[in-house]
Short mmCIF file of C-alpha atoms in Angstrom, two decimals:
data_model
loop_
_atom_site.label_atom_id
_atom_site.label_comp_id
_atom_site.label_asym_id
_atom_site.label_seq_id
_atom_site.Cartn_x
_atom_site.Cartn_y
_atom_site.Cartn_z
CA UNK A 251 39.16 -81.11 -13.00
CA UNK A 252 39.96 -81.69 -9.60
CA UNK A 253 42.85 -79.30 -7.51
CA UNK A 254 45.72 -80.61 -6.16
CA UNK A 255 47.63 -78.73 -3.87
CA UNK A 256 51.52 -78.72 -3.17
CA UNK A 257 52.91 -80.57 -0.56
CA UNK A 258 55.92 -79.41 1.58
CA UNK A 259 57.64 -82.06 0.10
CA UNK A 260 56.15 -80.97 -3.62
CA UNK A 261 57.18 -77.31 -2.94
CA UNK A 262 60.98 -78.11 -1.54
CA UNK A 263 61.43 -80.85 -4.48
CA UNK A 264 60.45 -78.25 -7.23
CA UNK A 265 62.76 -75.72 -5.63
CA UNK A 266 65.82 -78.29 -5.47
CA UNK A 267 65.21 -79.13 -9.20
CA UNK A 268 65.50 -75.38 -10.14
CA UNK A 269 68.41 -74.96 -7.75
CA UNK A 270 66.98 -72.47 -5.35
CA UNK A 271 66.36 -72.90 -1.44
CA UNK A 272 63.49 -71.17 -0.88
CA UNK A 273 60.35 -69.24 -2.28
CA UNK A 274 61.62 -66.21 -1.15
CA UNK A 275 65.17 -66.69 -3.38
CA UNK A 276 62.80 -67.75 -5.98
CA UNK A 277 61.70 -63.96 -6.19
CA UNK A 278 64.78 -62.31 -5.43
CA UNK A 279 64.46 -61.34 -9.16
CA UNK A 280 61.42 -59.50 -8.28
CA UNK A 281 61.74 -55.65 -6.80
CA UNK A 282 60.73 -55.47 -3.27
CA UNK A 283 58.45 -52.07 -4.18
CA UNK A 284 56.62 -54.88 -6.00
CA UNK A 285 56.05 -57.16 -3.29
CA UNK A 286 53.10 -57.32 -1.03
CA UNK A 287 54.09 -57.00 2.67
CA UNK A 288 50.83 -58.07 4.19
CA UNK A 289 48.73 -61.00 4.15
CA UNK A 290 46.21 -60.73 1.69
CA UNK A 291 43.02 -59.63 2.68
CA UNK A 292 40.71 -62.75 2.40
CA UNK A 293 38.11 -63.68 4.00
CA UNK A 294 38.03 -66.77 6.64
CA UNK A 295 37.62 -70.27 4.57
CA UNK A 296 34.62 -71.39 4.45
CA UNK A 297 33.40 -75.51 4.85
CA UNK A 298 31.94 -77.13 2.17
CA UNK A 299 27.82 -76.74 3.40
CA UNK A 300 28.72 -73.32 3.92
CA UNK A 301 30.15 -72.20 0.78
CA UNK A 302 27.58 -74.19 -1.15
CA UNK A 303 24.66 -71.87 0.39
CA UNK A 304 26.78 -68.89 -0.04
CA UNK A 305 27.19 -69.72 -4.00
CA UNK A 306 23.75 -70.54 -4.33
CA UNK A 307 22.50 -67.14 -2.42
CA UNK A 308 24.71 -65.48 -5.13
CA UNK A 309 23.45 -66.90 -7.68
CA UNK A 310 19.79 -66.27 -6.79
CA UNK A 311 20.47 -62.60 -7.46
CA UNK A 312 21.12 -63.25 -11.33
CA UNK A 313 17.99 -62.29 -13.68
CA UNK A 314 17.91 -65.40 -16.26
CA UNK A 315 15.19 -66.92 -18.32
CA UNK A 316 14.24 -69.05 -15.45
CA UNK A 317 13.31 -66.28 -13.11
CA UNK A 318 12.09 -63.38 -15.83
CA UNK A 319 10.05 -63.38 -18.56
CA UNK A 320 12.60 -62.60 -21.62
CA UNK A 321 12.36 -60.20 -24.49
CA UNK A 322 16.10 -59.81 -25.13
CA UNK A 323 17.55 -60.07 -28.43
CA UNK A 324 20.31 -58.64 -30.21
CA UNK A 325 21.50 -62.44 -31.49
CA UNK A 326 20.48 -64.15 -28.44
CA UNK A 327 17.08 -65.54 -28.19
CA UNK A 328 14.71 -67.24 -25.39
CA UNK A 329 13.60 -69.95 -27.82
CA UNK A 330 11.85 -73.51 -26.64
CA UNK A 331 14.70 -75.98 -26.26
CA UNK A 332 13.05 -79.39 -26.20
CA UNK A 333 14.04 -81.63 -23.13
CA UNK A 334 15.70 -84.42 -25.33
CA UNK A 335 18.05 -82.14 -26.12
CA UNK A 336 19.58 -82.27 -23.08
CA UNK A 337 19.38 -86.06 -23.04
CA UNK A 338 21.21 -86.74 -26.01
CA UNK A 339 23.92 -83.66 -25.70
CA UNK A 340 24.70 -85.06 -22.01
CA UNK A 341 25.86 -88.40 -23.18
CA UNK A 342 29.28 -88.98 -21.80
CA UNK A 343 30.13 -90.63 -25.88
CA UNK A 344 29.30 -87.01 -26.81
CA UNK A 345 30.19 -84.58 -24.20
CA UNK A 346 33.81 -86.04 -23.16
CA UNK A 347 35.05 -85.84 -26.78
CA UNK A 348 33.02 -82.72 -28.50
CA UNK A 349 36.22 -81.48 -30.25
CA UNK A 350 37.48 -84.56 -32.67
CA UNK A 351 40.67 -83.88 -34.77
CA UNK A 352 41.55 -87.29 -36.29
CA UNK A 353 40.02 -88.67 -39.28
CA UNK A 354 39.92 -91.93 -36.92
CA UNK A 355 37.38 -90.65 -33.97
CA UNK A 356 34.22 -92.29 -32.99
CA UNK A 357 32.06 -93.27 -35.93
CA UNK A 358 29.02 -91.71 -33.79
CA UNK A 359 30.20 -88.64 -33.76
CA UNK A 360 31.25 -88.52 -37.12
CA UNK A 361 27.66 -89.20 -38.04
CA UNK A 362 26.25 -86.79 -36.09
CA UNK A 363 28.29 -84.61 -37.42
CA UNK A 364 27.61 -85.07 -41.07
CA UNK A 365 23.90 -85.24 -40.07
CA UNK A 366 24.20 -81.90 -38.67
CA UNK A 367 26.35 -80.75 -42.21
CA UNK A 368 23.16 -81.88 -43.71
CA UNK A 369 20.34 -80.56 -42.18
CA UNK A 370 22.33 -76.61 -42.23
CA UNK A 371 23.13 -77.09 -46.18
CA UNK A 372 19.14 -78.06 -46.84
CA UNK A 373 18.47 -75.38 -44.67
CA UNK A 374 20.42 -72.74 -46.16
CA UNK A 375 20.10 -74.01 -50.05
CA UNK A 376 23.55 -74.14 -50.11
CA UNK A 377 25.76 -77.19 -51.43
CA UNK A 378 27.95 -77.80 -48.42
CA UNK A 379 28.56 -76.58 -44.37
CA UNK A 380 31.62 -77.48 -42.46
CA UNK A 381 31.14 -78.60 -38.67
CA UNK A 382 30.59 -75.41 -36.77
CA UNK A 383 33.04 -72.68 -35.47
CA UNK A 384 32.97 -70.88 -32.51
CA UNK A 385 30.30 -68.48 -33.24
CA UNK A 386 27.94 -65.95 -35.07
CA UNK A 387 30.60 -62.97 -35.39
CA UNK A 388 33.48 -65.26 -35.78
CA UNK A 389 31.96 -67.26 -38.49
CA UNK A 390 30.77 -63.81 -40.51
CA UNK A 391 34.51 -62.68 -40.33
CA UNK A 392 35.98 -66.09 -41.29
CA UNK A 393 33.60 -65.52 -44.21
CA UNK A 394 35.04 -62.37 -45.24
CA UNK A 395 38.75 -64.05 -45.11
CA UNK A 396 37.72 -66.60 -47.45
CA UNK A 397 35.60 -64.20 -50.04
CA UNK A 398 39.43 -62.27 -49.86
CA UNK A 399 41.38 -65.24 -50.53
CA UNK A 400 38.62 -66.72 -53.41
CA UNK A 401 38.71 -63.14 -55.10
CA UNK A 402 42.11 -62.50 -54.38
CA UNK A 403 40.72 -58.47 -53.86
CA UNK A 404 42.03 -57.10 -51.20
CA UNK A 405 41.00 -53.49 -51.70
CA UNK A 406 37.28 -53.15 -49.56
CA UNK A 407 34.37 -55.07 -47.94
CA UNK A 408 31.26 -53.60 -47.56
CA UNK A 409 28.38 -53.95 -45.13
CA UNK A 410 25.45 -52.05 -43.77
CA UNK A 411 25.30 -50.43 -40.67
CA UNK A 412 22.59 -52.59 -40.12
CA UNK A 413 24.69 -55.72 -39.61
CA UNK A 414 25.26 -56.33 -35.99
CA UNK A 415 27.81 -53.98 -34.32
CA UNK A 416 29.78 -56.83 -32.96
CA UNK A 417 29.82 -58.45 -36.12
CA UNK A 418 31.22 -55.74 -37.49
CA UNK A 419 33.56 -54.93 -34.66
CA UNK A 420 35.12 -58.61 -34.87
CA UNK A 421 35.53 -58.31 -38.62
CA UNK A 422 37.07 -55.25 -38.51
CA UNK A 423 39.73 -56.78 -35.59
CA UNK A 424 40.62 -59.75 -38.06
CA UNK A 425 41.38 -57.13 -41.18
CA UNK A 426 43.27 -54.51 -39.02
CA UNK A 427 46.66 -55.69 -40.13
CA UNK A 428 45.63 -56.66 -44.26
CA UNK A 429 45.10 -53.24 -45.56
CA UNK A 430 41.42 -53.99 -46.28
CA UNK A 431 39.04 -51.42 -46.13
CA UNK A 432 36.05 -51.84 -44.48
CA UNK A 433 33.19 -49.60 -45.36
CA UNK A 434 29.79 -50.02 -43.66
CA UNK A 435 26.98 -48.10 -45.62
CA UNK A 436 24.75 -46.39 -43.28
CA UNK A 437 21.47 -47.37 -42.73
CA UNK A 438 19.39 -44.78 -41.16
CA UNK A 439 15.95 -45.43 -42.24
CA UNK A 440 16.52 -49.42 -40.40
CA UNK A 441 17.75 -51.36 -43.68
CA UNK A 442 20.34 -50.01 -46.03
CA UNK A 443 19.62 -48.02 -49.89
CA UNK A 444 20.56 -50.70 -52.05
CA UNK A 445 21.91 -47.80 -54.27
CA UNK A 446 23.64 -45.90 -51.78
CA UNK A 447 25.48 -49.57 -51.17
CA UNK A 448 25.82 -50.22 -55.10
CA UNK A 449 27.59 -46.69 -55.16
CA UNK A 450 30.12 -48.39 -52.57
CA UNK A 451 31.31 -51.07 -54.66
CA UNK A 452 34.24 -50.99 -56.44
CA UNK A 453 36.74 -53.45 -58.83
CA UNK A 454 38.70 -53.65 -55.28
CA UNK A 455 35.60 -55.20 -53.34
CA UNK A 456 35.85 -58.68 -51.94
CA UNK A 457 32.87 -59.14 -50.72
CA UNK A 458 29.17 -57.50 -50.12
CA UNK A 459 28.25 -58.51 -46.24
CA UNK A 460 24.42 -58.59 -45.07
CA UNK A 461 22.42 -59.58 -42.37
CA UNK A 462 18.99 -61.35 -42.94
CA UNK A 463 17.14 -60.30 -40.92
CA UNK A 464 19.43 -57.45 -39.99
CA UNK A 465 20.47 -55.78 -36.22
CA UNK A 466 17.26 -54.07 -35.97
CA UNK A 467 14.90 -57.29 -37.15
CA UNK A 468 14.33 -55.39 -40.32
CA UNK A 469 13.99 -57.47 -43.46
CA UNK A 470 16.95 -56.17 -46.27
CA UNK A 471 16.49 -55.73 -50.40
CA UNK A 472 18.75 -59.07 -50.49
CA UNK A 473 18.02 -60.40 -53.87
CA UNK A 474 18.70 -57.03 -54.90
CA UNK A 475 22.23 -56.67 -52.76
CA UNK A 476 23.30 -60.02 -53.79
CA UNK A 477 22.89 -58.80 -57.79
CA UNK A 478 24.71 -55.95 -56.86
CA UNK A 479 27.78 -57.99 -55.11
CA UNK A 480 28.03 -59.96 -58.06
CA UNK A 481 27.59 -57.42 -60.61
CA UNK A 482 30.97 -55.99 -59.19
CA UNK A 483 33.01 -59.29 -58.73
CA UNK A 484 32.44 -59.83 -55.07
CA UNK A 485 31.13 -62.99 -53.31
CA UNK A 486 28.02 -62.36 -51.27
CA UNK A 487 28.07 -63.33 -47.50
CA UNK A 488 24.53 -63.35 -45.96
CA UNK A 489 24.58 -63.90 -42.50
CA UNK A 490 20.95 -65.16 -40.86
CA UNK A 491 18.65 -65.92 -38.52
CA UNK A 492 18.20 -69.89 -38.47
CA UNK A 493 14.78 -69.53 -37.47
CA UNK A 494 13.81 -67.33 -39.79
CA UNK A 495 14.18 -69.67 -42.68
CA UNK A 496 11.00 -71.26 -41.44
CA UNK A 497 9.20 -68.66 -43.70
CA UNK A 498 11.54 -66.81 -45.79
CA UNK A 499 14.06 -67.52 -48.39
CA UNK A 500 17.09 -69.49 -48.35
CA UNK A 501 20.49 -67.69 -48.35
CA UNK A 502 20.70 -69.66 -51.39
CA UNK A 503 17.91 -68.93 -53.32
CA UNK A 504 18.62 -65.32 -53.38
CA UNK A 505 22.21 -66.16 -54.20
CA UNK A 506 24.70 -66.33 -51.42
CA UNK A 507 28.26 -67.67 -51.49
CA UNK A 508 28.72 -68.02 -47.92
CA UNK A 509 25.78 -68.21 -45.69
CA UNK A 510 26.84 -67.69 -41.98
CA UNK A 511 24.86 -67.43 -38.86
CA UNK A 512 25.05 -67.42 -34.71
CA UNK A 513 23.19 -71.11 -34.05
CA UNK A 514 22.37 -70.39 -30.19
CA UNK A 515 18.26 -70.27 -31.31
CA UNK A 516 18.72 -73.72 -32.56
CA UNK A 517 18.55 -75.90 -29.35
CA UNK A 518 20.91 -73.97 -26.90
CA UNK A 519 19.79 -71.77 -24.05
CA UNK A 520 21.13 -67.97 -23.82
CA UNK A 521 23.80 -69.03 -20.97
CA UNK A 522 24.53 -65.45 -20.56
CA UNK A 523 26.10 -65.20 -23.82
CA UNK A 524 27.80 -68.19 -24.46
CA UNK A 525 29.35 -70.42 -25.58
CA UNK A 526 27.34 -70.12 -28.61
CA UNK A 527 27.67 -72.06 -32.04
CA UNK A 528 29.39 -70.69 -35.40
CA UNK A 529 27.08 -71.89 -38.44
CA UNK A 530 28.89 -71.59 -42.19
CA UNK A 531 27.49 -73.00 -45.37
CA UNK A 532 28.86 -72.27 -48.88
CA UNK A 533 28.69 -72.94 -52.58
CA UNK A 534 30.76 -75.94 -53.50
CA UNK A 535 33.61 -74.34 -55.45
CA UNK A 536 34.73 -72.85 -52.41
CA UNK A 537 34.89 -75.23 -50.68
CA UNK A 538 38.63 -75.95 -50.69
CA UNK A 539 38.78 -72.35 -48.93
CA UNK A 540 36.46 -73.22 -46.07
CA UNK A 541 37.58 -72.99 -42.14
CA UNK A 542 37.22 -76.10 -39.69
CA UNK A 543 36.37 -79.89 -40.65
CA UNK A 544 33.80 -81.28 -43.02
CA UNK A 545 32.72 -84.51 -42.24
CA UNK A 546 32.03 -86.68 -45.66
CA UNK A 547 30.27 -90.40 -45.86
CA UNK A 548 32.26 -92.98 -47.57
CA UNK A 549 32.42 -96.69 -47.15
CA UNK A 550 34.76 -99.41 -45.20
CA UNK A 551 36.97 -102.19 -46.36
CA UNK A 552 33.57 -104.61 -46.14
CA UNK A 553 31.49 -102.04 -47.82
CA UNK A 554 29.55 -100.63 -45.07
CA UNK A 555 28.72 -97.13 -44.42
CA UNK A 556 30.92 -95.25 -42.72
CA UNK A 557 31.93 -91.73 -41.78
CA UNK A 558 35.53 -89.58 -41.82
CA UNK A 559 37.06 -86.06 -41.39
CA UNK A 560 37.27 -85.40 -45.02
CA UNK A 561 38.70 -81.83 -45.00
CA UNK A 562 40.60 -80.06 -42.22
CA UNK A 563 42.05 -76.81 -43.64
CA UNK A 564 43.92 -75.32 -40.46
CA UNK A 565 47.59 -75.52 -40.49
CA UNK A 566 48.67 -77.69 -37.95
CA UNK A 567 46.97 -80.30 -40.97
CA UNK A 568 48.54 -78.95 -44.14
CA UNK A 569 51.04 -76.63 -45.17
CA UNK A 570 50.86 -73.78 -43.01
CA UNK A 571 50.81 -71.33 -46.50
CA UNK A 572 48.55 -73.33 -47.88
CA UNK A 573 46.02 -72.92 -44.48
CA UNK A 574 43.07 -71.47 -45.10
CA UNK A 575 42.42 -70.14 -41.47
CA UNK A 576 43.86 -70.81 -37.70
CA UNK A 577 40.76 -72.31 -36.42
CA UNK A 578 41.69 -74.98 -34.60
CA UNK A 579 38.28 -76.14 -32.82
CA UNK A 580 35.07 -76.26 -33.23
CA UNK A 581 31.49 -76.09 -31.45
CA UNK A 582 30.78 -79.84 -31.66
CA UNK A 583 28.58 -80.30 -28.68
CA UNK A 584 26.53 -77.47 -29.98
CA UNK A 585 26.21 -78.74 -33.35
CA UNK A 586 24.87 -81.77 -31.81
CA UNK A 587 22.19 -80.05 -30.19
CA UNK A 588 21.39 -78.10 -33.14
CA UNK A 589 21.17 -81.68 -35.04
CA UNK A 590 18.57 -82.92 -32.47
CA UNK A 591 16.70 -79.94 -31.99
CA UNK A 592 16.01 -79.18 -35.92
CA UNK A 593 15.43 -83.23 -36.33
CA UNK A 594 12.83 -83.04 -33.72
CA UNK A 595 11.21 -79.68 -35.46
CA UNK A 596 11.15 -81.15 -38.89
CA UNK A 597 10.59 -78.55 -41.75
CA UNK A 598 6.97 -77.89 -40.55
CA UNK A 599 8.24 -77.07 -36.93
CA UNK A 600 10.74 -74.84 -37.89
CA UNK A 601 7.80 -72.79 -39.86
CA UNK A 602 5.65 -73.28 -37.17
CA UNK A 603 7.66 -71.83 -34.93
CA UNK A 604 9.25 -68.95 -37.07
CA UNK A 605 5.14 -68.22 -37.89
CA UNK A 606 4.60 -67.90 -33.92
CA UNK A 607 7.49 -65.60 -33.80
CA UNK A 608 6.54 -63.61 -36.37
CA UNK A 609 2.71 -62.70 -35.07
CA UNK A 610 3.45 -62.62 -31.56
CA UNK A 611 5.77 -59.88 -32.11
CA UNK A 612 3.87 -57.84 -34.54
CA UNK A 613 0.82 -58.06 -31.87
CA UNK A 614 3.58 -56.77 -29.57
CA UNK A 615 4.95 -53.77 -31.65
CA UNK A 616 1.23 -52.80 -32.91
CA UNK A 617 0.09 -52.58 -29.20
CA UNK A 618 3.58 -50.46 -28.60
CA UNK A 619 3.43 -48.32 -31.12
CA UNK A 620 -0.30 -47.52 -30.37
CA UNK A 621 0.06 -46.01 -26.89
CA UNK A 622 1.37 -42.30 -26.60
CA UNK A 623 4.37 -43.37 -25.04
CA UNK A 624 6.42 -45.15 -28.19
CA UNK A 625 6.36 -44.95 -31.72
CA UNK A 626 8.15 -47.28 -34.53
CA UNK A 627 11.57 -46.49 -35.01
CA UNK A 628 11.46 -47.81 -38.60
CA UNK A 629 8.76 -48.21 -41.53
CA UNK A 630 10.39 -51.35 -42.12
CA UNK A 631 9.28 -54.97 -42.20
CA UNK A 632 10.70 -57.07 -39.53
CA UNK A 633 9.84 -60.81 -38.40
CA UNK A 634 10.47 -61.30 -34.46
CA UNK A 635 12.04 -58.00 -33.29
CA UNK A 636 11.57 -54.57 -33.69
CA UNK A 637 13.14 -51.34 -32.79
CA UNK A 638 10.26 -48.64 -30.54
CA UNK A 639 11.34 -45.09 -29.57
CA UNK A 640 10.68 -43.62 -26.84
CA UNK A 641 9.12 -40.43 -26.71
CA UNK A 642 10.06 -39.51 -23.09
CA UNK A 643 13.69 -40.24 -23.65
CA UNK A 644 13.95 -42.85 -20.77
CA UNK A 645 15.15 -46.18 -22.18
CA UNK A 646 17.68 -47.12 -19.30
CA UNK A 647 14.78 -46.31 -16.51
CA UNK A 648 12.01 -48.06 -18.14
CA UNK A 649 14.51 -51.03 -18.45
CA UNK A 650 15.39 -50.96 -14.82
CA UNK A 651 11.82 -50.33 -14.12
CA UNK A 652 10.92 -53.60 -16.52
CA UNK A 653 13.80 -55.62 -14.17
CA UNK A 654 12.34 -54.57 -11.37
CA UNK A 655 8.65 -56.38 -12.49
CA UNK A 656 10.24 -59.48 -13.40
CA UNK A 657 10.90 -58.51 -17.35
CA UNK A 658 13.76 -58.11 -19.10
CA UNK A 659 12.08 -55.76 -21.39
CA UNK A 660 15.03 -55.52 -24.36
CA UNK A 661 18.32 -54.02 -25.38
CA UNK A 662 18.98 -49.98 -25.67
CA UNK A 663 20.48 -49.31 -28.38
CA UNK A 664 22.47 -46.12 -27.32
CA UNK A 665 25.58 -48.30 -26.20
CA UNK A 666 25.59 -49.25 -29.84
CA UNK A 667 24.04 -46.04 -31.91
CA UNK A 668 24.12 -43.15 -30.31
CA UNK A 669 21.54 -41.71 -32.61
CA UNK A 670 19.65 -44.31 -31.22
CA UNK A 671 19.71 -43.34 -27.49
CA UNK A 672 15.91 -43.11 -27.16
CA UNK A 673 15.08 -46.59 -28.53
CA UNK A 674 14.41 -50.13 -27.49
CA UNK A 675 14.99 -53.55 -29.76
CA UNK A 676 12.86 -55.98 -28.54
CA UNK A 677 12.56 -59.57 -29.67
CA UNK A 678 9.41 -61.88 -29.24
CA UNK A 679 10.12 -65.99 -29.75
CA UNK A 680 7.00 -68.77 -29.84
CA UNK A 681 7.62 -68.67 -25.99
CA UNK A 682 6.25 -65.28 -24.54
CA UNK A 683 2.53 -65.66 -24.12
CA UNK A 684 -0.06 -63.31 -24.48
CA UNK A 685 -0.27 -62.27 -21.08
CA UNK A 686 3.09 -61.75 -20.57
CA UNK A 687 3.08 -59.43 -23.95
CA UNK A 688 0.45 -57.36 -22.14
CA UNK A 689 2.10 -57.46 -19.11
CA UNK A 690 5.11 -56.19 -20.88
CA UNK A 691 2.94 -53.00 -23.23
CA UNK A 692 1.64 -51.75 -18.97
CA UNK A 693 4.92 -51.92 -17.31
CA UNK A 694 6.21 -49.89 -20.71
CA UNK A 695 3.57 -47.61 -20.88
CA UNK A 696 2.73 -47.09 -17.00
CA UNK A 697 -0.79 -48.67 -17.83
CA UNK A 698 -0.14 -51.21 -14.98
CA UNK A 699 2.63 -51.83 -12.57
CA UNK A 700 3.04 -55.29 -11.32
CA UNK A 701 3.52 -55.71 -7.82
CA UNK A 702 4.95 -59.25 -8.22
CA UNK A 703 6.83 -60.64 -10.83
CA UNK A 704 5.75 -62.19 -13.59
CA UNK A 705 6.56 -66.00 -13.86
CA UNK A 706 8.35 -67.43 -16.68
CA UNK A 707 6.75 -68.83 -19.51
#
């Protein structure tokens, strides 16, 4: 939006209408130890040619996808986004009115909408998804709330250590003040004991949370979790990779409740972390306890077709006890590229591009883990990252060193597990090539050093 400055005549109106004279009466109330007593220390304005070339020379010294070669992970991924996407998300019928709340809005975006609810619950073998929330982490703990309030246990959840930190970090903040217990099972061999979690459960539990593929890429005993969970009362909450789904099972099929996942790979760039896109599918009986809007298909006066905000469970729309949740937005815009993007893939594209994940980073982690500098972290399976240690003990320099070539060569994990100081997750998506894989395994491994960097592929 544009700025509008104030006047003389704005600023001595404003004052008359509060009944002061003056700015400076207008912070009489304000100590004068408080006060600065000097200009501040700015530099001169710039004109408009001259602070475009100064942005842009700022800019240039950002490291993004379109400058390095990108092996980052961690719940953001360097996937393909197709160039329609763009098209059809840039729309001024889409992009001026992302975030309907009336059951009366645009009958296009309705329908894009429900087309979106569609393709997540056939993706997730679940019976219904609502229209997106804000993202990954907020939809897994919006999950949890509703497992708590279908249960009506209000004793424990339980998760691996395996689930992403921030995941677990955000659930934690939106139980502080409930009096649930949160108990994450560790998970030191890269996936949790599904016994060592069983022993965790308890007539208390809510719900059993797990990530598919988990924190460190590592595939989990899920079927066998999910028995568990239900075995003791609670709902199961798997939260996934989107992608993944091109080869492995459904949330559904191995028995979720709630399915919930961060929906950036699905048509949206990394943008330096956001904003991203909240995904949430769930069995139909809890429905009723879902967050956000569900868009349902009905049909007009004449009989036609036609599209309407069927549910909206936040409490500016019902009863605020009866509110399931304070979520009072959603991700709309993002939804709507995740509906073209997974239109344009089609089942077969999604597998074919999970299937290029999948080898290119096992070609990555073999060649890795068969130099004398790394070795795997885990003897786990994984699909398209991985976790390497370091034997030298030099994550943060080989990073920089990575940076430095043109690569952003992964995330350490110390920041997160400080057991894990000496190790590097790494992701791989249907983008990196071959070359830039090896180019990668010699800047790791001091093989080869680049003296240019790499170009994007």
């Amino acid at each position: 939006m544009p700025y509008t400055y104030n006047t003389p005549e704005d600023v001595a109106e404003m004052l008359a209408a509060i009944g002061v004279e003056s700015l400076e009466e207008l912070y009489d109330m304000v100590p004068s130890d408080l006060r600065l007593d000097r200009p501040l220390d700015l530099p001169p304005a710039l004109g408009e040619m001259e602070l475009d070339q100064h942005m842009r020379r700022l800019s240039g010294k950002n490291a993004s996808t379109a400058n390095s070669v990108c092996f980052l992970g961690a719940g953001s991924y360097d996937h393909f986004v197709p160039a329609v996407v763009d098209v059809v998300a840039s729309r001024s019928e889409f992009y001026t009115s992302y975030t309907p709340y009336q059951p009366e809005v645009a009958q296009g975006n309705l329908q894009a909408m429900f087309e979106y609810q569609s393709l997540i619950a056939r993706m997730t073998g679940l019976d219904i998804s609502n229209n997106s929330l804000y993202d990954g982490a907020t939809a897994a703990a919006e999950a949890v709330l509703m497992a708590i309030a279908a249960t009506r246990r209000t004793g424990r959840v339980v998760m691996p250590a395996s689930v992403h930190p921030e995941y677990r970090q955000t659930i934690a903040t939106y139980l502080e003040c409930l009096g649930v217990e949160v108990v994450t099972v560790p998970a030191p061999g890269g996936a949790v004991d599904v016994d060592e979690l069983r022993a965790e459960l308890t007539d208390g539990t809510a719900a059993v949370l797990l990530q598919q593929p988990n924190f460190f890429g590592a595939v989990e005993e899920a079927e066998a979790i999910g028995a568990a969970a239900h075995e003791a009362g609670a709902l199961f909450i798997v939260a996934f990779d989107p992608i993944s789904l091109g080869l492995m099972k459904r949330p559904g099929d191995y028995g979720a409740d709630i399915a919930v996942a961060e929906g950036q790979s699905l048509g949206s760039p990394m943008q330096y972390g956001g904003p991203y896109l909240g995904v949430m599918a769930c069995t139909e009986k809890l429905v009723r306890r879902m967050p956000g809007r569900i868009v349902g298909q009905t049909t007009d006066r004449r009989g036609k077709r036609c599209f309407t905000l069927t549910l909206q469970t936040r409490e500016q729309h019902i009863r605020r006890d009866k509110a399931t949740s304070n979520v009072c937005s959603n991700q709309g815009l993002f939804a709507l590229r995740a509906t073209v993007y997974l239109s344009l893939l089609g089942p077969q594209g999604l597998k074919e591009t999970a299937n290029l994940c999948l080898q290119k980073s096992r070609y990555l982690a073999d060649q890795l883990a068969g130099s004398d500098r790394f070795e795997a972290a885990f003897d786990q399976q994984t699909f398209k990252e991985f976790v390497v240690r370091d034997r030298e003990n030099k994550v943060d320099e080989l990073v920089q060193t990575a940076l430095s070539q043109g690569m952003l060569a992964g995330v350490p994990l110390g920041r997160f597990y400080p057991e894990l100081s000496d190790c590097l997750l790494i992701a791989v998506t249907e983008k990196r090539t071959k070359e830039e894989i090896d180019a990668l395994v010699g800047v790791l491994t001091g093989a080869e050093v680049r003296s240019t960097p790499v170009a994007a592929g």
